[in-house]
Amino acid sequence: MSLYGSLFSGVTGLAAQSRSLGTISENITNVNTVGYKSKTSQFSTLVAGAGSKGAVAGVTHNSVNNVSAQGLLQPTENDTDIAISGNGFFVVNSNVQGGEATGDTMFTRAGHFAIDAEGSFVNAAGHYLMGWKLGDDGEYVDGAGNEIVPDPTSEADLMPVDVTDVAFSSKATSEVTLQASFPGSMKVGDNYVTSSRAYDELGGTHNMEFDFTRSDHLEVAGTLSANPNPGNAGTKPASFTISNVSIPSVTENGSSTTTTSVDLTFDHSVTNADGSTDWTVTVAATNGTVDAATTTFTLSYDADGELVGDSMREVNVAWDSSLEARDSIIALDVGGITFAPAGVPAGTASLSADDYILKFAASTSDSGDSFVSGQSTFLTFANSGELLSPSSVDMVVDWNDAASLAPNSTISFDFGRVGTKSGLGIGGDSFQLKSTGQDGVGFAPFTGVTIDDDGFVIANYKNGTYKSIFRLPIADFNNPNGLNSVEGNAFQSTLESGRFFLNNAGSGGVGTVVPKTLEQSTVDIAREFSNMIITQRAFSSSSTVITTADEMLQELVQIKR
């Protein structure tokens, strides 16, 4: 290498070390920048010439991003601070207008987000956090609320994370759970009442009462046919009566009387062309009056002879005042009737002694509320106290929508597992209410957000409810160190980094989201000061090379003299 080559090498050394100092200074000044990834200086030789005659002619500097390095995680008290433990980046956008991302898509590890005046999540650099929006049932939706399947290779399905649509919350009651134990000594007519609040879809509060009344279980057995002979003269009568079925009434002091009974009359109504058949049942009481709403009902059988609807029918009887007896509720069980198209209609009826029947009836104390269907049902228990049927029943309630605007609600009442006393049961000497629970909540305002490990952004409300409104995807790259650094401690994809792929946190090789935590800078200040000393010495040495080469050139010039 000539003296001029030495001068040039020294100059390249000065330039390379100057750039190295620039890298060091950038690292040091960002030692407290959240999510900052330190850079490393790398040097490579400059070669003059080609082949075996090529000679080293200097040095060049290259600054390398250590983007894949994990920074220390520092807990904070801010619910919107987030960090990533592991691989990946949050997706952000440089600008949002009218709830739509209009800027450049970028990627960052700087999770110091706050909610701005527009309700959007913005970090210290002014970048807007992006995520997949969720519907009421947790499904992914677009801006119009239509369900979608997000494309993990595109930012098209991402939306700015905001809280503009979550100002208030309410949840209609859809299930009521009852746990109670009834005494085995209950007499027919004895009842217990409990209550619970319920909420309509608009968050309105309603008071519901639940009445449990001991009832008689009247079992009917027999045969009904499809085409009986008209009148009572034929071998297949079109009507028949089961007379004087004893229904012991109970007086207020607990004693019983056997002077009360009912008659059941069965009349063939119609046999349709499709083979379905209807029979009308009329109930009359001796020394009493059957409630008009329950005195007559229809038994319908389909073409296969199967009973359509519930086999348990309610009959309410008010006994004559002279008996001083309680009114009776009769669970008329027609499940023992068989349907035989060629059979002879006939039947028997008797009180069951093998089980325990309670009538369950729901009501509301609010004026105008009514039940569209399913207001009451019969609960059957074994003599040993376990629930036999049903495990639950659905009721449709009209919340007086003409006044409240709230739509009807379907509420499922859960009585527990069949064959157990897990919900309702019989036992002990007194009524024991364990709990009444329901899943609705009243109208309440938004109080704040939290973010969980899976990247769900959760809106919280004053009534204790919460709702997932967004899910944060984690962007992954084949070569994250190939990303291009941009202003605001963010990165953009390049040919070297490859295209991004969006994964749910904790899956597909990406890290988990750590809430209320920030990732610290990866700068090691001690190392940077050491590198600064080395760089300074290298710079000084390069300048010495230039000085020495200059002195040698001067010596050459003086030789001519």
Coordinates of C-alpha atoms in Angstrom, one line a residue:
M1 CA 0.0 0.0 0.0
S2 CA 1.3 3.4 -0.9
L3 CA 1.6 6.4 1.4
Y4 CA -1.5 7.9 -0.3
G5 CA -3.2 4.6 0.4
S6 CA -2.3 4.9 4.0
L7 CA -3.7 8.4 4.2
F8 CA -7.0 7.0 2.6
S9 CA -7.1 4.1 5.1
G10 CA -6.7 6.5 8.0
V11 CA -9.5 8.7 6.6
T12 CA -11.9 5.7 6.4
G13 CA -10.9 4.8 9.9
L14 CA -11.9 8.3 11.1
A15 CA -15.2 8.1 9.3
A16 CA -16.0 4.5 10.6
Q17 CA -15.2 5.4 14.2
S18 CA -17.2 8.6 13.9
R19 CA -20.2 6.6 12.8
S20 CA -19.5 4.1 15.6
L21 CA -19.6 7.0 18.1
G22 CA -22.9 8.0 16.6
T23 CA -24.3 4.5 17.2
I24 CA -23.0 4.6 20.8
S25 CA -24.5 8.0 21.4
E26 CA -27.9 6.9 20.0
N27 CA -27.9 4.0 22.4
I28 CA -26.9 6.0 25.4
T29 CA -29.6 8.7 24.7
N30 CA -32.3 6.0 24.4
V31 CA -31.3 4.2 27.6
N32 CA -34.7 5.1 29.1
T33 CA -36.8 4.7 25.9
V34 CA -39.5 2.1 26.4
G35 CA -39.0 -0.9 24.0
Y36 CA -35.9 0.6 22.4
K37 CA -33.5 -2.0 20.8
S38 CA -29.8 -1.2 21.1
K39 CA -27.7 -1.1 17.9
T40 CA -24.3 -2.6 17.5
S41 CA -21.4 -1.3 15.4
Q42 CA -19.8 -3.8 13.0
F43 CA -16.8 -3.1 10.9
S44 CA -15.6 -4.7 7.6
T45 CA -12.6 -4.2 5.4
L46 CA -12.4 -2.1 2.2
V47 CA -10.3 -3.9 -0.5
A48 CA -8.5 -2.1 -3.3
G49 CA -8.1 -4.1 -6.4
A50 CA -9.3 -7.6 -7.2
G51 CA -8.0 -11.1 -7.0
S52 CA -4.8 -12.0 -5.2
K53 CA -3.4 -8.5 -5.8
G54 CA -6.2 -6.9 -3.8
A55 CA -5.0 -5.0 -0.8
V56 CA -6.9 -3.8 2.3
A57 CA -7.5 -0.1 1.7
G58 CA -9.5 0.9 4.8
V59 CA -12.6 0.1 6.9
T60 CA -16.3 0.6 6.6
H61 CA -18.9 0.9 9.4
N62 CA -22.3 -0.8 9.6
S63 CA -24.9 -0.3 12.4
V64 CA -26.9 -3.5 13.1
N65 CA -30.3 -3.5 14.9
N66 CA -30.6 -6.0 17.7
V67 CA -34.4 -6.1 17.3
S68 CA -34.9 -9.7 18.5
A69 CA -33.3 -9.0 21.9
Q70 CA -35.6 -9.2 24.8
G71 CA -35.6 -6.2 27.2
L72 CA -36.3 -6.4 30.9
L73 CA -39.9 -6.2 31.9
Q74 CA -40.8 -3.5 34.4
P75 CA -44.2 -3.6 36.2
T76 CA -46.3 -0.4 36.2
E77 CA -49.6 0.8 37.7
N78 CA -51.1 1.7 34.3
D79 CA -53.8 -0.7 33.0
T80 CA -53.0 0.2 29.4
D81 CA -49.3 -0.5 29.6
I82 CA -48.4 -3.7 27.9
A83 CA -45.2 -5.6 27.0
I84 CA -44.4 -8.8 25.0
S85 CA -42.6 -11.6 26.7
G86 CA -41.0 -13.4 23.7
N87 CA -41.0 -12.8 20.0
G88 CA -43.2 -10.5 18.1
F89 CA -44.5 -6.9 17.8
F90 CA -47.6 -4.8 18.4
V91 CA -49.2 -3.5 15.3
V92 CA -49.6 0.3 15.2
N93 CA -50.6 2.9 12.7
S94 CA -49.2 6.4 12.2
N95 CA -52.6 8.1 11.8
V96 CA -56.3 7.6 12.6
Q97 CA -59.3 9.6 11.3
G98 CA -62.9 8.9 11.9
G99 CA -62.1 5.6 13.5
E100 CA -60.3 4.4 10.5
A101 CA -56.5 3.9 10.1
T102 CA -55.2 6.2 7.4
G103 CA -51.5 6.2 8.0
D104 CA -48.6 3.7 7.6
T105 CA -48.7 0.3 9.3
M106 CA -45.7 -0.1 11.6
F107 CA -44.6 -2.5 14.4
T108 CA -43.3 -1.7 17.8
R109 CA -42.4 -3.1 21.2
A110 CA -43.1 0.2 22.9
G111 CA -46.3 -0.6 24.8
H112 CA -46.7 2.6 26.8
F113 CA -50.3 3.3 25.6
A114 CA -52.9 5.7 26.9
I115 CA -56.5 6.5 25.9
D116 CA -56.7 9.9 24.1
A117 CA -59.7 12.3 23.9
E118 CA -61.1 10.3 21.0
G119 CA -61.0 7.0 23.0
S120 CA -58.1 5.6 20.9
F121 CA -55.0 3.8 22.3
V122 CA -52.0 5.9 21.5
N123 CA -48.4 5.5 22.7
A124 CA -45.8 8.2 23.5
A125 CA -44.8 8.4 19.8
G126 CA -48.3 9.1 18.7
H127 CA -48.8 5.7 17.1
Y128 CA -52.3 4.1 17.3
L129 CA -52.6 0.5 18.6
M130 CA -54.4 -1.8 16.1
G131 CA -56.4 -5.0 16.8
W132 CA -59.1 -7.3 15.7
K133 CA -62.5 -6.0 16.8
L134 CA -64.8 -8.4 18.7
G135 CA -68.6 -8.7 18.7
D136 CA -71.0 -9.2 21.6
D137 CA -70.5 -13.0 21.5
G138 CA -66.7 -12.7 21.2
E139 CA -66.6 -13.3 17.4
Y140 CA -64.4 -11.3 15.1
V141 CA -66.3 -8.5 13.3
D142 CA -65.6 -5.7 10.9
G143 CA -66.4 -2.0 11.3
A144 CA -70.1 -2.7 10.3
G145 CA -70.4 -5.5 12.9
N146 CA -70.4 -8.3 10.3
E147 CA -68.6 -11.5 11.4
I148 CA -65.3 -12.1 9.7
V149 CA -62.4 -14.5 9.7
P150 CA -59.3 -12.3 10.1
D151 CA -56.5 -12.6 7.5
P152 CA -53.3 -13.2 9.4
T153 CA -51.2 -11.9 6.4
S154 CA -53.0 -8.6 6.0
E155 CA -53.6 -5.5 8.0
A156 CA -57.0 -5.0 6.2
D157 CA -59.0 -6.6 9.0
L158 CA -57.3 -4.6 11.8
M159 CA -59.0 -1.6 13.4
P160 CA -57.8 1.1 15.7
V161 CA -58.3 -0.1 19.3
D162 CA -60.8 2.4 21.0
V163 CA -63.4 2.5 23.7
T164 CA -65.9 4.8 21.9
D165 CA -68.7 2.1 21.7
V166 CA -68.5 0.8 25.3
A167 CA -69.9 3.7 27.3
F168 CA -72.6 1.7 29.1
S169 CA -73.4 -2.0 29.8
S170 CA -76.2 -4.2 30.8
K171 CA -77.0 -7.9 30.4
A172 CA -80.5 -9.4 30.3
T173 CA -81.2 -12.3 32.7
S174 CA -81.1 -15.5 30.7
E175 CA -80.8 -18.0 33.6
V176 CA -82.0 -18.3 37.2
T177 CA -80.4 -20.9 39.4
L178 CA -82.4 -22.1 42.5
Q179 CA -81.0 -24.1 45.4
A180 CA -83.4 -25.0 48.3
S181 CA -84.5 -27.9 50.5
F182 CA -88.2 -28.4 51.3
P183 CA -89.5 -30.2 54.4
G184 CA -90.9 -33.7 53.8
S185 CA -93.8 -32.8 56.1
M186 CA -95.3 -30.4 53.6
K187 CA -99.1 -30.8 53.2
V188 CA -101.0 -30.3 50.0
G189 CA -101.5 -26.5 49.8
D190 CA -98.4 -25.6 51.9
N191 CA -96.2 -23.2 50.0
Y192 CA -92.9 -21.3 50.3
V193 CA -92.0 -18.2 48.4
T194 CA -88.6 -16.7 47.5
S195 CA -87.5 -13.9 45.2
S196 CA -84.8 -12.6 43.0
R197 CA -84.0 -9.6 40.8
A198 CA -84.0 -10.0 37.0
Y199 CA -82.9 -7.6 34.3
D200 CA -84.3 -6.9 30.9
E201 CA -82.2 -6.3 27.8
L202 CA -82.1 -2.5 28.4
G203 CA -80.8 -3.0 31.9
G204 CA -84.1 -2.4 33.7
T205 CA -84.6 -4.0 37.1
H206 CA -87.5 -6.3 37.8
N207 CA -88.5 -8.2 41.0
M208 CA -89.5 -11.8 40.5
E209 CA -91.1 -14.1 43.0
F210 CA -91.0 -17.9 42.9
D211 CA -93.8 -19.9 44.6
F212 CA -93.5 -23.6 45.5
T213 CA -96.8 -25.3 46.5
R214 CA -97.3 -28.9 47.5
S215 CA -99.7 -30.5 45.0
D216 CA -101.7 -33.7 44.5
H217 CA -100.3 -36.1 41.9
L218 CA -103.2 -37.7 40.1
E219 CA -102.1 -40.5 37.7
V220 CA -104.4 -41.5 34.9
A221 CA -104.1 -44.8 33.0
G222 CA -106.1 -46.2 30.2
T223 CA -106.6 -46.4 26.5
L224 CA -107.7 -43.8 23.8
S225 CA -108.5 -44.8 20.2
A226 CA -108.6 -43.0 16.9
N227 CA -112.1 -43.9 15.6
P228 CA -114.5 -44.8 18.4
N229 CA -118.1 -45.5 17.6
P230 CA -120.4 -42.4 17.9
G231 CA -122.5 -42.3 21.1
N232 CA -122.1 -44.6 24.0
A233 CA -123.9 -47.6 22.5
G234 CA -121.0 -49.1 20.5
T235 CA -118.1 -51.3 21.6
K236 CA -115.8 -48.3 21.2
P237 CA -117.5 -45.4 23.0
A238 CA -116.8 -41.8 21.9
S239 CA -116.7 -40.7 25.5
F240 CA -116.3 -42.2 29.0
T241 CA -116.0 -40.9 32.6
I242 CA -113.8 -41.8 35.5
S243 CA -116.0 -41.0 38.4
N244 CA -115.4 -40.2 42.1
V245 CA -111.6 -40.0 42.1
S246 CA -110.8 -39.3 45.7
I247 CA -108.8 -36.1 46.3
P248 CA -108.5 -35.6 50.0
S249 CA -108.7 -31.9 50.8
V250 CA -106.7 -30.4 53.7
T251 CA -108.1 -28.0 56.3
E252 CA -106.1 -25.1 57.6
N253 CA -105.3 -26.9 60.8
G254 CA -103.6 -29.7 58.8
S255 CA -106.2 -32.5 59.1
S256 CA -107.6 -34.1 56.0
T257 CA -111.0 -35.1 54.8
T258 CA -112.1 -37.7 52.3
T259 CA -115.3 -36.1 51.3
T260 CA -113.9 -34.5 48.2
S261 CA -113.4 -36.0 44.7
V262 CA -113.3 -35.2 41.0
D263 CA -114.8 -36.7 37.9
L264 CA -112.8 -36.9 34.6
T265 CA -114.8 -37.1 31.4
F266 CA -113.0 -37.9 28.1
D267 CA -114.7 -37.0 24.8
H268 CA -113.4 -37.8 21.3
S269 CA -113.1 -34.6 19.4
V270 CA -111.7 -35.4 16.0
T271 CA -109.5 -37.7 14.0
N272 CA -107.8 -35.9 11.2
A273 CA -106.9 -37.1 7.8
D274 CA -103.2 -37.5 8.7
G275 CA -104.1 -39.8 11.6
S276 CA -103.7 -37.4 14.4
T277 CA -106.4 -37.4 17.1
D278 CA -107.8 -35.0 19.7
W279 CA -109.6 -35.9 22.9
T280 CA -111.2 -33.3 25.2
V281 CA -110.9 -33.9 29.0
T282 CA -113.3 -32.2 31.4
V283 CA -112.8 -32.1 35.1
A284 CA -115.7 -31.7 37.6
A285 CA -115.4 -31.5 41.4
T286 CA -117.7 -32.9 44.1
N287 CA -118.2 -30.3 46.8
G288 CA -116.0 -27.9 44.9
T289 CA -115.5 -25.8 41.8
V290 CA -112.8 -26.3 39.2
D291 CA -111.2 -23.1 38.0
A292 CA -112.5 -22.2 34.6
A293 CA -109.0 -22.0 33.1
T294 CA -108.2 -25.6 34.1
T295 CA -111.6 -27.4 33.9
T296 CA -111.1 -28.4 30.2
F297 CA -108.0 -29.3 28.2
T298 CA -107.2 -31.2 25.0
L299 CA -105.0 -34.3 24.6
S300 CA -103.5 -34.4 21.1
Y301 CA -101.9 -37.5 19.6
D302 CA -99.9 -37.5 16.4
A303 CA -100.2 -40.1 13.6
D304 CA -97.8 -42.4 15.5
G305 CA -99.9 -42.3 18.6
E306 CA -97.5 -40.1 20.6
L307 CA -98.8 -37.5 23.0
V308 CA -98.1 -33.9 21.8
G309 CA -97.0 -31.6 24.6
D310 CA -96.6 -32.0 28.3
S311 CA -98.1 -35.1 30.0
M312 CA -98.7 -33.1 33.3
R313 CA -101.8 -30.9 33.3
E314 CA -102.8 -28.4 36.0
V315 CA -106.2 -28.5 37.6
N316 CA -107.2 -26.0 40.4
V317 CA -110.1 -26.7 42.6
A318 CA -111.8 -24.4 45.2
W319 CA -113.6 -26.5 47.7
D320 CA -116.9 -25.4 49.2
S321 CA -116.5 -23.0 52.1
S322 CA -118.4 -25.3 54.4
L323 CA -115.4 -27.7 54.3
E324 CA -113.0 -25.0 55.5
A325 CA -110.4 -26.6 53.3
R326 CA -107.6 -25.2 51.3
D327 CA -107.8 -25.0 47.6
S328 CA -106.2 -27.9 45.8
I329 CA -103.7 -27.9 43.0
I330 CA -103.8 -31.2 41.1
A331 CA -101.0 -32.3 38.9
L332 CA -103.1 -34.4 36.4
D333 CA -100.6 -36.9 34.9
V334 CA -101.9 -38.4 31.6
G335 CA -98.6 -40.1 30.8
G336 CA -100.1 -43.5 31.7
I337 CA -102.6 -43.3 28.9
T338 CA -101.8 -45.3 25.8
F339 CA -103.1 -44.6 22.3
A340 CA -104.3 -47.6 20.3
P341 CA -106.2 -46.9 17.1
A342 CA -108.2 -50.1 17.5
G343 CA -108.5 -50.1 21.3
V344 CA -111.5 -49.6 23.5
P345 CA -111.5 -46.2 25.2
A346 CA -111.4 -46.6 29.0
G347 CA -109.4 -45.4 32.0
T348 CA -108.7 -45.3 35.7
A349 CA -107.2 -42.7 38.0
S350 CA -105.7 -42.6 41.4
L351 CA -103.4 -40.5 43.6
S352 CA -99.7 -41.4 43.5
A353 CA -98.0 -42.3 46.8
D354 CA -94.6 -42.9 45.2
D355 CA -93.4 -39.3 44.7
Y356 CA -93.6 -35.8 45.9
I357 CA -95.0 -33.0 43.7
L358 CA -94.5 -29.2 43.9
K359 CA -96.0 -26.6 41.7
F360 CA -93.4 -24.0 40.7
A361 CA -94.9 -20.6 39.6
A362 CA -93.0 -17.5 38.7
S363 CA -94.4 -14.0 38.8
T364 CA -93.2 -10.3 38.8
S365 CA -94.3 -7.6 41.1
D366 CA -93.9 -4.9 38.4
S367 CA -97.2 -3.6 36.9
G368 CA -97.6 -4.6 33.2
D369 CA -95.1 -7.5 33.2
S370 CA -96.6 -10.8 32.0
F371 CA -95.5 -14.3 31.0
V372 CA -95.9 -15.2 27.4
S373 CA -95.3 -18.9 28.1
G374 CA -94.1 -21.3 30.7
Q375 CA -95.1 -19.4 33.8
S376 CA -95.5 -22.5 35.9
T377 CA -94.5 -26.2 35.9
F378 CA -94.7 -29.2 38.2
L379 CA -91.5 -30.5 40.0
T380 CA -91.4 -34.2 40.8
F381 CA -89.3 -35.6 43.6
A382 CA -88.6 -39.1 44.7
N383 CA -89.7 -40.1 48.2
S384 CA -86.0 -40.1 49.1
G385 CA -85.9 -36.4 48.2
E386 CA -84.0 -36.4 44.9
L387 CA -85.3 -34.3 42.0
L388 CA -86.9 -36.5 39.3
S389 CA -88.0 -33.9 36.7
P390 CA -87.5 -31.4 35.2
S391 CA -83.9 -30.2 35.5
S392 CA -84.9 -26.9 34.0
V393 CA -87.7 -25.0 32.3
D394 CA -87.8 -22.0 30.0
M395 CA -90.2 -19.1 30.5
V396 CA -90.8 -16.1 28.2
V397 CA -91.4 -12.9 30.0
D398 CA -93.0 -9.7 28.5
W399 CA -91.4 -6.8 30.3
N400 CA -94.3 -4.5 29.5
D401 CA -92.6 -3.5 26.3
A402 CA -95.2 -0.9 25.4
A403 CA -93.9 1.1 28.4
S404 CA -90.3 0.0 28.8
L405 CA -89.3 -0.7 25.2
A406 CA -87.4 -3.8 26.4
P407 CA -88.0 -6.9 24.3
N408 CA -89.2 -10.1 25.7
S409 CA -86.7 -12.3 27.6
T410 CA -86.4 -16.1 27.6
I411 CA -85.3 -17.1 31.0
S412 CA -84.2 -20.7 31.9
F413 CA -84.8 -21.7 35.5
D414 CA -82.3 -24.3 36.6
F415 CA -83.5 -26.7 39.4
G416 CA -80.4 -28.9 39.6
R417 CA -79.3 -32.3 38.2
V418 CA -81.9 -35.0 38.0
G419 CA -81.4 -37.8 40.5
T420 CA -79.6 -35.5 43.0
K421 CA -80.3 -32.7 45.5
S422 CA -77.8 -30.4 43.9
G423 CA -80.4 -27.8 43.3
L424 CA -83.8 -28.5 44.7
G425 CA -84.5 -31.4 47.1
I426 CA -86.7 -32.7 49.9
G427 CA -85.3 -33.2 53.4
G428 CA -85.3 -31.9 56.9
D429 CA -88.1 -30.3 59.0
S430 CA -88.0 -26.8 57.6
F431 CA -87.6 -24.9 54.4
Q432 CA -84.0 -24.0 53.7
L433 CA -83.1 -21.6 51.0
K434 CA -79.5 -22.1 49.9
S435 CA -79.3 -19.5 47.1
T436 CA -81.0 -17.8 44.2
G437 CA -78.7 -16.7 41.4
Q438 CA -79.2 -15.0 38.1
D439 CA -76.8 -14.0 35.3
G440 CA -78.2 -10.6 34.4
V441 CA -76.8 -7.2 35.4
G442 CA -78.3 -3.8 35.5
F443 CA -77.5 -0.7 33.5
A444 CA -74.0 0.7 34.4
P445 CA -71.4 3.1 33.0
F446 CA -67.9 2.2 31.7
T447 CA -65.1 2.5 34.3
G448 CA -61.9 1.5 32.4
V449 CA -60.1 -1.2 30.5
T450 CA -57.7 -4.0 31.2
I451 CA -55.6 -6.2 28.9
D452 CA -55.0 -9.9 29.6
D453 CA -52.2 -12.3 28.8
D454 CA -54.0 -13.5 25.6
G455 CA -54.2 -9.9 24.2
F456 CA -57.9 -9.4 24.9
V457 CA -58.8 -5.7 25.5
I458 CA -61.5 -5.9 28.2
A459 CA -64.0 -3.1 29.0
N460 CA -65.0 -3.0 32.7
Y461 CA -68.2 -1.5 34.0
K462 CA -69.4 -0.2 37.4
N463 CA -71.8 -3.1 37.9
G464 CA -68.9 -5.6 37.9
T465 CA -69.4 -6.9 34.4
Y466 CA -66.8 -6.9 31.6
K467 CA -66.7 -7.4 27.9
S468 CA -63.9 -8.3 25.5
I469 CA -63.9 -5.6 22.8
F470 CA -60.7 -6.2 20.9
R471 CA -57.9 -8.8 20.6
L472 CA -54.4 -7.7 19.9
P473 CA -52.5 -9.8 17.3
I474 CA -48.8 -10.2 17.6
A475 CA -46.9 -9.7 14.4
D476 CA -44.0 -12.1 13.7
F477 CA -41.2 -11.9 11.1
N478 CA -38.8 -14.5 9.7
N479 CA -35.9 -12.0 10.2
P480 CA -36.9 -9.3 12.7
N481 CA -33.3 -7.9 12.7
G482 CA -34.0 -7.0 9.0
L483 CA -36.7 -4.5 9.9
N484 CA -36.2 -0.8 9.1
S485 CA -36.2 1.6 12.0
V486 CA -38.5 4.6 11.7
E487 CA -39.2 7.5 13.9
G488 CA -41.1 6.8 17.2
N489 CA -39.3 3.6 18.1
A490 CA -41.1 1.6 15.5
F491 CA -40.2 -0.5 12.5
Q492 CA -41.4 -1.2 9.0
S493 CA -41.0 -4.4 7.1
T494 CA -38.4 -4.8 4.4
L495 CA -37.3 -7.4 1.9
E496 CA -34.7 -8.6 4.4
S497 CA -37.3 -9.0 7.2
G498 CA -40.0 -10.6 5.0
R499 CA -43.7 -10.2 5.3
F500 CA -45.4 -10.2 8.7
F501 CA -47.7 -13.0 10.0
L502 CA -50.3 -12.2 12.7
N503 CA -50.7 -14.7 15.6
N504 CA -52.7 -14.7 18.8
A505 CA -50.5 -14.1 21.8
G506 CA -48.8 -17.2 23.0
S507 CA -49.3 -19.2 19.9
G508 CA -47.4 -19.8 16.6
G509 CA -44.1 -19.0 18.2
V510 CA -44.9 -15.5 19.4
G511 CA -44.8 -14.3 22.9
T512 CA -47.5 -13.5 25.4
V513 CA -48.8 -10.1 26.3
V514 CA -47.8 -9.0 29.8
P515 CA -50.3 -6.4 31.1
K516 CA -49.4 -3.4 33.3
T517 CA -45.8 -3.9 32.3
L518 CA -43.3 -2.1 30.0
E519 CA -40.3 -3.5 28.2
Q520 CA -37.2 -1.5 29.1
S521 CA -34.4 -0.5 26.7
T522 CA -31.9 -3.2 25.9
V523 CA -29.0 -0.7 26.2
D524 CA -26.2 -1.8 28.6
I525 CA -24.8 1.6 29.7
A526 CA -21.6 0.1 31.0
R527 CA -20.9 -1.7 27.7
E528 CA -21.6 1.6 25.8
F529 CA -19.1 3.5 27.9
S530 CA -16.5 0.8 27.3
N531 CA -17.3 0.9 23.5
M532 CA -16.9 4.7 23.6
I533 CA -13.4 4.4 25.1
I534 CA -12.5 1.8 22.4
T535 CA -13.9 4.0 19.7
Q536 CA -12.1 7.0 21.0
R537 CA -8.8 5.1 20.9
A538 CA -9.5 3.8 17.4
F539 CA -10.3 7.2 16.2
S540 CA -7.0 8.6 17.7
S541 CA -5.1 5.8 16.2
S542 CA -6.6 6.5 12.7
S543 CA -5.6 10.1 13.1
T544 CA -2.1 9.1 14.0
V545 CA -1.9 7.0 10.8
I546 CA -2.8 10.2 8.9
T547 CA -0.3 12.3 10.7
T548 CA 2.5 9.7 10.2
A549 CA 1.8 9.3 6.5
D550 CA 1.8 13.1 6.1
E551 CA 5.2 13.3 7.8
M552 CA 6.6 10.6 5.6
L553 CA 5.3 12.5 2.5
Q554 CA 7.0 15.6 3.7
E555 CA 10.3 13.6 4.0
L556 CA 10.0 12.5 0.4
V557 CA 9.4 16.1 -0.7
Q558 CA 12.5 17.2 1.2
I559 CA 14.7 14.5 -0.6
K560 CA 14.3 16.4 -3.9
R561 CA 15.8 19.5 -2.2

